[in-house]
């Protein structure tokens, strides 16, 4: 009877183990690291003060849009050593330029505690109780994201818990709570390139930070946009090119300070180092322009894109809008015919300098009709792109550029200055 009872108990134990298998941590399976391209739901997402973006899941994080996972405490030691939780509930990078002591610090939330880091070092006095630093904000958060003044009414932080959004005013330390039941429950949130994203499952949804309104076409798969995964999106499995391989078609800075470089069918915003450089299809922002651009320049509150013998003019703003009646021909718009290699306008000047072959032709943008005013030879040919700023004129040729102190020196110079290589600090490339 005793043997029968022990046998029965053993069978029951085996049956229960089969029905409810033990969940092992990452160390139990040959030290395998999690793979985000299989479709992971992130616990938190935040950039650091240098623009590196961290994606957190359990005890692990990913740095940037590609690369393998690593243990979180290798980058932020005290998250595990002091609190022994092994995960992050929410995180954000503080935007408070009026308070330099907190600006650009990363805040992590774990249960009812908050950690403040700068340069990957834990600030003195942390961790603290969440209520001490952010009174009125609930603990055990789902997500958090910063919202600078201009995008929100004041410098704020949006804290998510369920369908409730707690809007924390950084200056007054007051909280207003909203309910956004139409938005999925966010397990992480991310402000990127002045847009706001709620991550849920392996998807994300873009929303307005004040109203919570969801943009059309969402949700979308994060693997198509926020990481490089084989067979997913325009990121695909391509590698970041070597700087020696970079070739520009055009480059320009608009009046709001946004700098765009164009290459083939893609563009990159170069003023977003703090959010990480990433390429997008040109048609994503300028849907009427297909198959790349030949030249680009900004004048007033408008962006001009040149392709073949057509000129597209877009009204700048939160979103670029094609002006009615465009595109128009180069001849009609600028009084120029033939292929354009590069075009640029210097700050506070009303002349566009158009490079065609080894010649630079100037057009007064205030004139009606517009026509070529001067036509001078250049010491260079085969120029790909050009731009003008406070540091002079840069003309790009292959993976190199030439800097001139002024347009006059470019126009009157007989010899080209020494070529300088494009670097990773300038473009999305590897030195």
mmCIF file of C-alpha atoms in Angstrom, residues 17-395:
data_model
loop_
_atom_site.group_PDB
_atom_site.id
_atom_site.type_symbol
_atom_site.label_atom_id
_atom_site.label_comp_id
_atom_site.label_asym_id
_atom_site.label_seq_id
_atom_site.Cartn_x
_atom_site.Cartn_y
_atom_site.Cartn_z
ATOM 1 C CA UNK A 17 4.989 19.677 -13.648
ATOM 2 C CA UNK A 18 3.938 18.920 -17.213
ATOM 3 C CA UNK A 19 0.867 21.147 -16.969
ATOM 4 C CA UNK A 20 2.756 24.005 -15.289
ATOM 5 C CA UNK A 21 6.360 24.009 -16.467
ATOM 6 C CA UNK A 22 8.894 25.960 -14.435
ATOM 7 C CA UNK A 23 9.727 29.345 -15.934
ATOM 8 C CA UNK A 24 13.496 29.759 -15.981
ATOM 9 C CA UNK A 25 15.357 33.027 -16.175
ATOM 10 C CA UNK A 26 17.811 33.877 -18.938
ATOM 11 C CA UNK A 27 20.689 32.209 -17.092
ATOM 12 C CA UNK A 28 18.958 28.824 -17.105
ATOM 13 C CA UNK A 29 19.017 28.341 -20.880
ATOM 14 C CA UNK A 30 22.683 28.197 -21.771
ATOM 15 C CA UNK A 31 23.054 31.898 -20.999
ATOM 16 C CA UNK A 32 20.934 32.773 -24.047
ATOM 17 C CA UNK A 33 20.150 36.468 -24.532
ATOM 18 C CA UNK A 34 16.659 37.671 -25.478
ATOM 19 C CA UNK A 35 16.149 38.568 -29.143
ATOM 20 C CA UNK A 36 13.978 41.601 -29.816
ATOM 21 C CA UNK A 37 13.385 40.725 -33.459
ATOM 22 C CA UNK A 38 11.090 37.864 -32.392
ATOM 23 C CA UNK A 39 8.623 40.478 -31.131
ATOM 24 C CA UNK A 40 9.310 41.671 -27.587
ATOM 25 C CA UNK A 41 7.170 43.914 -25.392
ATOM 26 C CA UNK A 42 9.538 46.494 -23.917
ATOM 27 C CA UNK A 43 9.374 47.514 -20.251
ATOM 28 C CA UNK A 44 10.847 50.978 -20.848
ATOM 29 C CA UNK A 45 12.578 53.070 -23.526
ATOM 30 C CA UNK A 46 14.713 56.158 -22.973
ATOM 31 C CA UNK A 47 17.585 58.066 -24.575
ATOM 32 C CA UNK A 48 20.555 59.179 -22.495
ATOM 33 C CA UNK A 49 22.173 62.615 -22.496
ATOM 34 C CA UNK A 50 24.302 61.663 -25.513
ATOM 35 C CA UNK A 51 21.398 60.507 -27.661
ATOM 36 C CA UNK A 52 21.905 56.761 -27.199
ATOM 37 C CA UNK A 53 18.535 55.032 -26.965
ATOM 38 C CA UNK A 54 18.066 52.158 -24.507
ATOM 39 C CA UNK A 55 15.327 49.538 -24.805
ATOM 40 C CA UNK A 56 14.685 47.598 -21.569
ATOM 41 C CA UNK A 57 13.212 44.132 -21.078
ATOM 42 C CA UNK A 58 13.513 42.332 -17.775
ATOM 43 C CA UNK A 59 17.150 42.242 -16.713
ATOM 44 C CA UNK A 60 18.351 43.181 -20.186
ATOM 45 C CA UNK A 61 18.650 46.212 -22.413
ATOM 46 C CA UNK A 62 19.527 46.997 -26.016
ATOM 47 C CA UNK A 63 21.567 50.067 -26.884
ATOM 48 C CA UNK A 64 20.414 51.642 -30.124
ATOM 49 C CA UNK A 65 18.437 50.252 -33.031
ATOM 50 C CA UNK A 66 20.701 47.289 -33.676
ATOM 51 C CA UNK A 67 23.003 44.997 -31.741
ATOM 52 C CA UNK A 68 22.581 42.242 -29.137
ATOM 53 C CA UNK A 69 21.065 42.462 -25.665
ATOM 54 C CA UNK A 70 23.182 42.980 -22.561
ATOM 55 C CA UNK A 71 22.474 42.941 -18.842
ATOM 56 C CA UNK A 72 21.039 46.246 -17.619
ATOM 57 C CA UNK A 73 23.358 46.388 -14.627
ATOM 58 C CA UNK A 74 26.371 46.473 -16.946
ATOM 59 C CA UNK A 75 25.307 49.997 -17.928
ATOM 60 C CA UNK A 76 23.301 51.047 -14.849
ATOM 61 C CA UNK A 77 24.815 49.028 -12.024
ATOM 62 C CA UNK A 78 22.668 50.119 -9.119
ATOM 63 C CA UNK A 79 19.350 49.246 -10.774
ATOM 64 C CA UNK A 80 19.979 45.655 -9.762
ATOM 65 C CA UNK A 81 22.573 45.895 -6.995
ATOM 66 C CA UNK A 82 20.606 48.298 -4.810
ATOM 67 C CA UNK A 83 17.058 47.230 -5.455
ATOM 68 C CA UNK A 84 17.263 43.593 -6.585
ATOM 69 C CA UNK A 85 14.282 43.872 -8.889
ATOM 70 C CA UNK A 86 15.847 43.102 -12.249
ATOM 71 C CA UNK A 87 13.471 45.164 -14.355
ATOM 72 C CA UNK A 88 12.479 48.763 -15.076
ATOM 73 C CA UNK A 89 8.841 49.876 -14.949
ATOM 74 C CA UNK A 90 9.329 53.188 -16.748
ATOM 75 C CA UNK A 91 12.077 55.616 -17.769
ATOM 76 C CA UNK A 92 12.526 59.021 -19.380
ATOM 77 C CA UNK A 93 15.175 61.665 -20.072
ATOM 78 C CA UNK A 94 14.416 64.898 -18.212
ATOM 79 C CA UNK A 95 13.895 68.016 -20.318
ATOM 80 C CA UNK A 96 14.199 71.027 -18.015
ATOM 81 C CA UNK A 97 16.587 73.601 -19.448
ATOM 82 C CA UNK A 98 15.657 76.045 -16.674
ATOM 83 C CA UNK A 99 17.151 73.657 -14.121
ATOM 84 C CA UNK A 100 20.556 72.546 -15.353
ATOM 85 C CA UNK A 101 20.986 70.255 -12.335
ATOM 86 C CA UNK A 102 18.241 67.960 -13.632
ATOM 87 C CA UNK A 103 18.307 68.598 -17.384
ATOM 88 C CA UNK A 104 19.254 65.522 -19.426
ATOM 89 C CA UNK A 105 19.271 63.235 -16.384
ATOM 90 C CA UNK A 106 17.700 59.808 -16.907
ATOM 91 C CA UNK A 107 15.023 58.781 -14.409
ATOM 92 C CA UNK A 108 14.202 55.115 -13.846
ATOM 93 C CA UNK A 109 11.143 53.914 -11.948
ATOM 94 C CA UNK A 110 11.091 50.544 -10.189
ATOM 95 C CA UNK A 111 7.982 49.795 -8.120
ATOM 96 C CA UNK A 112 7.811 52.732 -5.662
ATOM 97 C CA UNK A 113 11.416 53.898 -6.145
ATOM 98 C CA UNK A 114 13.047 56.377 -8.513
ATOM 99 C CA UNK A 115 16.689 56.437 -9.668
ATOM 100 C CA UNK A 116 18.390 59.444 -11.275
ATOM 101 C CA UNK A 117 21.439 58.918 -13.507
ATOM 102 C CA UNK A 118 23.752 61.266 -15.338
ATOM 103 C CA UNK A 119 26.582 59.982 -17.504
ATOM 104 C CA UNK A 120 25.570 56.496 -16.330
ATOM 105 C CA UNK A 121 26.378 57.386 -12.714
ATOM 106 C CA UNK A 122 23.757 57.283 -9.972
ATOM 107 C CA UNK A 123 23.142 60.712 -8.436
ATOM 108 C CA UNK A 124 23.797 61.239 -4.744
ATOM 109 C CA UNK A 125 20.787 60.517 -2.561
ATOM 110 C CA UNK A 126 19.217 58.003 -4.934
ATOM 111 C CA UNK A 127 17.249 55.814 -5.046
ATOM 112 C CA UNK A 128 14.422 57.785 -3.462
ATOM 113 C CA UNK A 129 10.770 57.088 -2.831
ATOM 114 C CA UNK A 130 8.865 58.061 -5.961
ATOM 115 C CA UNK A 131 6.548 60.342 -3.982
ATOM 116 C CA UNK A 132 9.554 62.374 -2.809
ATOM 117 C CA UNK A 133 10.642 63.410 -6.319
ATOM 118 C CA UNK A 134 7.285 63.254 -8.132
ATOM 119 C CA UNK A 135 4.476 63.935 -5.633
ATOM 120 C CA UNK A 136 1.059 62.885 -6.862
ATOM 121 C CA UNK A 137 2.402 60.338 -9.359
ATOM 122 C CA UNK A 138 1.342 56.730 -8.648
ATOM 123 C CA UNK A 139 3.864 53.936 -8.154
ATOM 124 C CA UNK A 140 4.184 50.706 -10.169
ATOM 125 C CA UNK A 141 3.986 52.725 -13.393
ATOM 126 C CA UNK A 142 3.575 51.322 -16.879
ATOM 127 C CA UNK A 143 5.470 54.007 -18.837
ATOM 128 C CA UNK A 144 6.787 57.575 -18.803
ATOM 129 C CA UNK A 145 7.920 60.126 -21.379
ATOM 130 C CA UNK A 146 9.128 63.749 -21.271
ATOM 131 C CA UNK A 147 7.154 66.482 -23.029
ATOM 132 C CA UNK A 148 8.964 69.837 -23.509
ATOM 133 C CA UNK A 149 7.173 73.173 -23.482
ATOM 134 C CA UNK A 150 5.845 73.895 -26.951
ATOM 135 C CA UNK A 151 4.807 70.302 -27.441
ATOM 136 C CA UNK A 152 3.011 70.318 -24.078
ATOM 137 C CA UNK A 153 1.730 73.478 -22.380
ATOM 138 C CA UNK A 154 4.706 73.464 -19.972
ATOM 139 C CA UNK A 155 7.798 71.324 -19.449
ATOM 140 C CA UNK A 156 6.073 68.153 -18.353
ATOM 141 C CA UNK A 157 6.339 64.404 -17.913
ATOM 142 C CA UNK A 158 3.572 62.034 -18.975
ATOM 143 C CA UNK A 159 3.224 59.059 -16.612
ATOM 144 C CA UNK A 160 1.102 56.132 -17.788
ATOM 145 C CA UNK A 161 -0.732 53.614 -15.618
ATOM 146 C CA UNK A 162 -3.457 51.637 -17.308
ATOM 147 C CA UNK A 163 -5.546 54.039 -19.374
ATOM 148 C CA UNK A 164 -4.787 56.956 -17.053
ATOM 149 C CA UNK A 165 -2.176 59.560 -17.989
ATOM 150 C CA UNK A 166 -0.759 61.657 -15.160
ATOM 151 C CA UNK A 167 0.632 64.921 -16.563
ATOM 152 C CA UNK A 168 3.318 66.179 -14.197
ATOM 153 C CA UNK A 169 4.257 69.866 -14.418
ATOM 154 C CA UNK A 170 8.001 69.960 -13.677
ATOM 155 C CA UNK A 171 8.082 73.577 -12.428
ATOM 156 C CA UNK A 172 5.033 73.511 -10.151
ATOM 157 C CA UNK A 173 5.235 69.806 -9.216
ATOM 158 C CA UNK A 174 1.492 69.465 -9.815
ATOM 159 C CA UNK A 175 -0.332 66.601 -11.508
ATOM 160 C CA UNK A 176 -3.369 66.537 -13.762
ATOM 161 C CA UNK A 177 -4.845 63.141 -14.558
ATOM 162 C CA UNK A 178 -6.517 62.283 -17.852
ATOM 163 C CA UNK A 179 -8.086 59.085 -19.124
ATOM 164 C CA UNK A 180 -7.271 57.962 -22.655
ATOM 165 C CA UNK A 181 -9.199 54.688 -23.069
ATOM 166 C CA UNK A 182 -8.788 54.870 -26.855
ATOM 167 C CA UNK A 183 -5.003 54.505 -26.493
ATOM 168 C CA UNK A 184 -3.610 50.993 -25.866
ATOM 169 C CA UNK A 185 -2.144 50.376 -22.418
ATOM 170 C CA UNK A 186 1.473 51.438 -22.891
ATOM 171 C CA UNK A 187 4.225 49.239 -21.475
ATOM 172 C CA UNK A 188 6.721 51.891 -22.569
ATOM 173 C CA UNK A 189 6.605 55.325 -24.193
ATOM 174 C CA UNK A 190 9.130 57.213 -26.281
ATOM 175 C CA UNK A 191 9.533 60.753 -27.624
ATOM 176 C CA UNK A 192 11.467 60.613 -30.874
ATOM 177 C CA UNK A 193 11.966 63.299 -33.509
ATOM 178 C CA UNK A 194 9.279 65.425 -31.809
ATOM 179 C CA UNK A 195 6.674 62.655 -32.044
ATOM 180 C CA UNK A 196 5.235 60.519 -29.247
ATOM 181 C CA UNK A 197 4.907 56.743 -29.317
ATOM 182 C CA UNK A 198 3.096 54.277 -27.059
ATOM 183 C CA UNK A 199 4.621 50.779 -27.235
ATOM 184 C CA UNK A 200 2.391 47.793 -26.561
ATOM 185 C CA UNK A 201 3.312 44.217 -27.379
ATOM 186 C CA UNK A 202 5.666 44.388 -30.346
ATOM 187 C CA UNK A 203 3.599 47.238 -31.805
ATOM 188 C CA UNK A 204 3.576 50.977 -31.275
ATOM 189 C CA UNK A 205 0.986 53.723 -31.692
ATOM 190 C CA UNK A 206 1.721 57.406 -32.298
ATOM 191 C CA UNK A 207 -0.335 59.829 -30.216
ATOM 192 C CA UNK A 208 -0.689 63.542 -29.524
ATOM 193 C CA UNK A 209 0.884 64.362 -26.136
ATOM 194 C CA UNK A 210 -1.834 66.857 -25.162
ATOM 195 C CA UNK A 211 -5.033 65.279 -26.472
ATOM 196 C CA UNK A 212 -4.005 61.641 -26.734
ATOM 197 C CA UNK A 213 -5.376 61.588 -30.280
ATOM 198 C CA UNK A 214 -4.056 58.594 -32.213
ATOM 199 C CA UNK A 215 -2.587 59.190 -35.665
ATOM 200 C CA UNK A 216 -4.039 57.371 -38.662
ATOM 201 C CA UNK A 217 -2.462 54.096 -39.730
ATOM 202 C CA UNK A 218 -1.561 52.802 -36.261
ATOM 203 C CA UNK A 219 -0.634 50.510 -34.598
ATOM 204 C CA UNK A 220 2.534 49.520 -36.465
ATOM 205 C CA UNK A 221 5.155 46.850 -35.882
ATOM 206 C CA UNK A 222 8.172 48.276 -34.023
ATOM 207 C CA UNK A 223 10.476 45.962 -35.961
ATOM 208 C CA UNK A 224 9.733 47.958 -39.110
ATOM 209 C CA UNK A 225 10.956 51.230 -37.598
ATOM 210 C CA UNK A 226 12.785 51.110 -34.275
ATOM 211 C CA UNK A 227 15.283 48.336 -34.871
ATOM 212 C CA UNK A 228 17.103 46.597 -37.660
ATOM 213 C CA UNK A 229 15.544 43.165 -38.167
ATOM 214 C CA UNK A 230 15.928 40.893 -41.141
ATOM 215 C CA UNK A 231 12.911 40.972 -43.463
ATOM 216 C CA UNK A 232 11.338 43.870 -41.566
ATOM 217 C CA UNK A 233 10.800 47.412 -42.825
ATOM 218 C CA UNK A 234 13.214 49.806 -44.455
ATOM 219 C CA UNK A 235 15.771 49.103 -41.741
ATOM 220 C CA UNK A 236 16.159 45.532 -42.970
ATOM 221 C CA UNK A 237 19.386 43.787 -42.147
ATOM 222 C CA UNK A 238 21.604 46.494 -43.662
ATOM 223 C CA UNK A 239 24.610 47.774 -41.786
ATOM 224 C CA UNK A 240 25.512 51.401 -41.067
ATOM 225 C CA UNK A 241 27.759 52.399 -43.981
ATOM 226 C CA UNK A 242 31.389 53.341 -43.608
ATOM 227 C CA UNK A 243 31.925 57.104 -43.813
ATOM 228 C CA UNK A 244 34.266 56.454 -46.731
ATOM 229 C CA UNK A 245 31.268 55.072 -48.642
ATOM 230 C CA UNK A 246 28.876 57.989 -48.031
ATOM 231 C CA UNK A 247 27.649 59.983 -51.015
ATOM 232 C CA UNK A 248 25.080 62.762 -50.736
ATOM 233 C CA UNK A 249 22.558 63.892 -53.325
ATOM 234 C CA UNK A 250 21.578 67.030 -51.417
ATOM 235 C CA UNK A 251 21.750 68.663 -47.994
ATOM 236 C CA UNK A 252 19.943 71.659 -46.484
ATOM 237 C CA UNK A 253 18.938 73.323 -43.214
ATOM 238 C CA UNK A 254 15.510 74.932 -42.945
ATOM 239 C CA UNK A 255 14.637 78.057 -40.948
ATOM 240 C CA UNK A 256 13.663 76.021 -37.881
ATOM 241 C CA UNK A 257 17.149 74.484 -37.743
ATOM 242 C CA UNK A 258 16.254 71.057 -39.107
ATOM 243 C CA UNK A 259 19.064 69.711 -41.290
ATOM 244 C CA UNK A 260 18.313 67.058 -43.889
ATOM 245 C CA UNK A 261 20.674 64.983 -45.992
ATOM 246 C CA UNK A 262 19.375 63.079 -49.001
ATOM 247 C CA UNK A 263 20.813 59.926 -50.522
ATOM 248 C CA UNK A 264 18.915 57.878 -53.084
ATOM 249 C CA UNK A 265 15.339 57.348 -51.939
ATOM 250 C CA UNK A 266 16.203 58.002 -48.261
ATOM 251 C CA UNK A 267 16.818 61.002 -46.034
ATOM 252 C CA UNK A 268 18.292 61.572 -42.563
ATOM 253 C CA UNK A 269 17.680 64.413 -40.127
ATOM 254 C CA UNK A 270 21.149 65.412 -38.992
ATOM 255 C CA UNK A 271 20.131 67.760 -36.169
ATOM 256 C CA UNK A 272 18.791 64.844 -34.131
ATOM 257 C CA UNK A 273 22.002 63.390 -32.685
ATOM 258 C CA UNK A 274 20.341 63.445 -29.259
ATOM 259 C CA UNK A 275 17.629 61.117 -30.554
ATOM 260 C CA UNK A 276 19.875 59.003 -32.760
ATOM 261 C CA UNK A 277 20.322 59.290 -36.504
ATOM 262 C CA UNK A 278 18.053 57.131 -38.613
ATOM 263 C CA UNK A 279 17.155 57.060 -42.298
ATOM 264 C CA UNK A 280 13.623 57.276 -43.686
ATOM 265 C CA UNK A 281 12.120 57.092 -47.177
ATOM 266 C CA UNK A 282 11.838 60.553 -48.711
ATOM 267 C CA UNK A 283 8.221 59.847 -49.597
ATOM 268 C CA UNK A 284 7.444 59.555 -45.855
ATOM 269 C CA UNK A 285 7.798 63.329 -45.449
ATOM 270 C CA UNK A 286 7.517 64.533 -49.045
ATOM 271 C CA UNK A 287 5.148 61.988 -50.666
ATOM 272 C CA UNK A 288 5.052 63.749 -54.029
ATOM 273 C CA UNK A 289 8.795 63.332 -54.607
ATOM 274 C CA UNK A 290 9.806 59.973 -56.045
ATOM 275 C CA UNK A 291 13.187 58.420 -56.850
ATOM 276 C CA UNK A 292 15.317 60.803 -54.812
ATOM 277 C CA UNK A 293 16.318 64.452 -55.312
ATOM 278 C CA UNK A 294 19.061 66.265 -57.230
ATOM 279 C CA UNK A 295 19.183 69.386 -55.092
ATOM 280 C CA UNK A 296 17.572 70.995 -52.053
ATOM 281 C CA UNK A 297 17.615 74.438 -50.452
ATOM 282 C CA UNK A 298 15.603 76.407 -47.924
ATOM 283 C CA UNK A 299 14.419 79.969 -48.271
ATOM 284 C CA UNK A 300 12.102 81.778 -45.902
ATOM 285 C CA UNK A 301 9.672 79.277 -44.480
ATOM 286 C CA UNK A 302 9.823 77.086 -47.574
ATOM 287 C CA UNK A 303 11.836 74.054 -48.607
ATOM 288 C CA UNK A 304 12.706 73.599 -52.299
ATOM 289 C CA UNK A 305 13.373 70.105 -53.666
ATOM 290 C CA UNK A 306 14.711 69.712 -57.204
ATOM 291 C CA UNK A 307 14.335 66.496 -59.174
ATOM 292 C CA UNK A 308 15.171 66.315 -62.879
ATOM 293 C CA UNK A 309 13.604 69.453 -64.417
ATOM 294 C CA UNK A 310 10.967 69.886 -61.690
ATOM 295 C CA UNK A 311 10.919 72.066 -58.561
ATOM 296 C CA UNK A 312 8.746 71.102 -55.573
ATOM 297 C CA UNK A 313 8.158 73.815 -52.957
ATOM 298 C CA UNK A 314 6.921 72.853 -49.511
ATOM 299 C CA UNK A 315 5.586 75.054 -46.743
ATOM 300 C CA UNK A 316 7.532 74.340 -43.554
ATOM 301 C CA UNK A 317 5.796 73.605 -40.273
ATOM 302 C CA UNK A 318 5.008 70.628 -38.111
ATOM 303 C CA UNK A 319 4.488 68.806 -41.415
ATOM 304 C CA UNK A 320 5.635 69.859 -44.864
ATOM 305 C CA UNK A 321 2.819 70.759 -47.253
ATOM 306 C CA UNK A 322 3.272 71.012 -51.028
ATOM 307 C CA UNK A 323 2.291 74.481 -52.182
ATOM 308 C CA UNK A 324 -0.610 74.519 -54.602
ATOM 309 C CA UNK A 325 0.425 74.597 -58.247
ATOM 310 C CA UNK A 326 3.692 72.698 -57.725
ATOM 311 C CA UNK A 327 5.798 71.101 -59.042
ATOM 312 C CA UNK A 328 6.837 73.573 -61.685
ATOM 313 C CA UNK A 329 9.634 73.384 -64.207
ATOM 314 C CA UNK A 330 13.134 74.611 -63.386
ATOM 315 C CA UNK A 331 12.858 77.090 -66.241
ATOM 316 C CA UNK A 332 9.615 78.519 -64.939
ATOM 317 C CA UNK A 333 10.667 78.685 -61.286
ATOM 318 C CA UNK A 334 14.371 79.590 -61.426
ATOM 319 C CA UNK A 335 15.087 80.485 -65.042
ATOM 320 C CA UNK A 336 17.516 77.549 -65.313
ATOM 321 C CA UNK A 337 17.661 74.588 -67.660
ATOM 322 C CA UNK A 338 19.644 71.376 -67.447
ATOM 323 C CA UNK A 339 20.646 68.994 -64.688
ATOM 324 C CA UNK A 340 21.234 70.458 -61.202
ATOM 325 C CA UNK A 341 24.087 68.967 -59.155
ATOM 326 C CA UNK A 342 23.668 71.074 -56.017
ATOM 327 C CA UNK A 343 21.904 74.168 -54.706
ATOM 328 C CA UNK A 344 22.172 76.214 -51.526
ATOM 329 C CA UNK A 345 21.147 79.499 -49.928
ATOM 330 C CA UNK A 346 23.179 81.264 -47.243
ATOM 331 C CA UNK A 347 21.475 82.597 -44.090
ATOM 332 C CA UNK A 348 19.772 85.995 -44.467
ATOM 333 C CA UNK A 349 20.590 86.125 -48.196
ATOM 334 C CA UNK A 350 18.076 86.133 -51.062
ATOM 335 C CA UNK A 351 20.225 84.338 -53.648
ATOM 336 C CA UNK A 352 20.204 80.642 -54.483
ATOM 337 C CA UNK A 353 23.515 79.330 -55.785
ATOM 338 C CA UNK A 354 22.929 76.526 -58.293
ATOM 339 C CA UNK A 355 25.851 74.295 -59.282
ATOM 340 C CA UNK A 356 25.745 72.638 -62.684
ATOM 341 C CA UNK A 357 28.884 70.810 -63.721
ATOM 342 C CA UNK A 358 31.835 73.075 -62.981
ATOM 343 C CA UNK A 359 29.789 76.284 -62.993
ATOM 344 C CA UNK A 360 27.820 78.139 -60.306
ATOM 345 C CA UNK A 361 24.807 80.147 -61.403
ATOM 346 C CA UNK A 362 23.173 82.633 -59.032
ATOM 347 C CA UNK A 363 19.459 83.449 -59.031
ATOM 348 C CA UNK A 364 17.871 86.320 -57.097
ATOM 349 C CA UNK A 365 14.861 84.828 -55.310
ATOM 350 C CA UNK A 366 13.233 88.242 -54.898
ATOM 351 C CA UNK A 367 13.193 88.932 -58.653
ATOM 352 C CA UNK A 368 10.194 88.421 -60.933
ATOM 353 C CA UNK A 369 10.662 86.639 -63.214
ATOM 354 C CA UNK A 370 13.682 84.824 -61.850
ATOM 355 C CA UNK A 371 16.750 84.504 -64.046
ATOM 356 C CA UNK A 372 20.460 83.751 -63.781
ATOM 357 C CA UNK A 373 22.257 86.851 -62.564
ATOM 358 C CA UNK A 374 25.856 85.633 -62.547
ATOM 359 C CA UNK A 375 27.559 82.561 -63.981
ATOM 360 C CA UNK A 376 31.084 81.716 -62.787
ATOM 361 C CA UNK A 377 33.433 78.736 -63.207
ATOM 362 C CA UNK A 378 34.416 76.687 -60.151
ATOM 363 C CA UNK A 379 37.732 75.025 -59.284
ATOM 364 C CA UNK A 380 35.776 71.770 -58.744
ATOM 365 C CA UNK A 381 33.477 69.625 -60.842
ATOM 366 C CA UNK A 382 31.288 66.597 -60.126
ATOM 367 C CA UNK A 383 29.936 68.197 -56.949
ATOM 368 C CA UNK A 384 27.150 66.211 -55.284
ATOM 369 C CA UNK A 385 25.710 68.644 -52.720
ATOM 370 C CA UNK A 386 26.300 71.987 -51.061
ATOM 371 C CA UNK A 387 25.230 73.941 -47.992
ATOM 372 C CA UNK A 388 25.961 77.315 -46.437
ATOM 373 C CA UNK A 389 25.984 78.296 -42.775
ATOM 374 C CA UNK A 390 27.712 80.379 -40.151
ATOM 375 C CA UNK A 391 30.902 78.374 -40.687
ATOM 376 C CA UNK A 392 31.016 79.076 -44.423
ATOM 377 C CA UNK A 393 30.211 76.992 -47.479
ATOM 378 C CA UNK A 394 30.649 73.242 -47.726
ATOM 379 C CA UNK A 395 30.522 71.442 -51.048
#
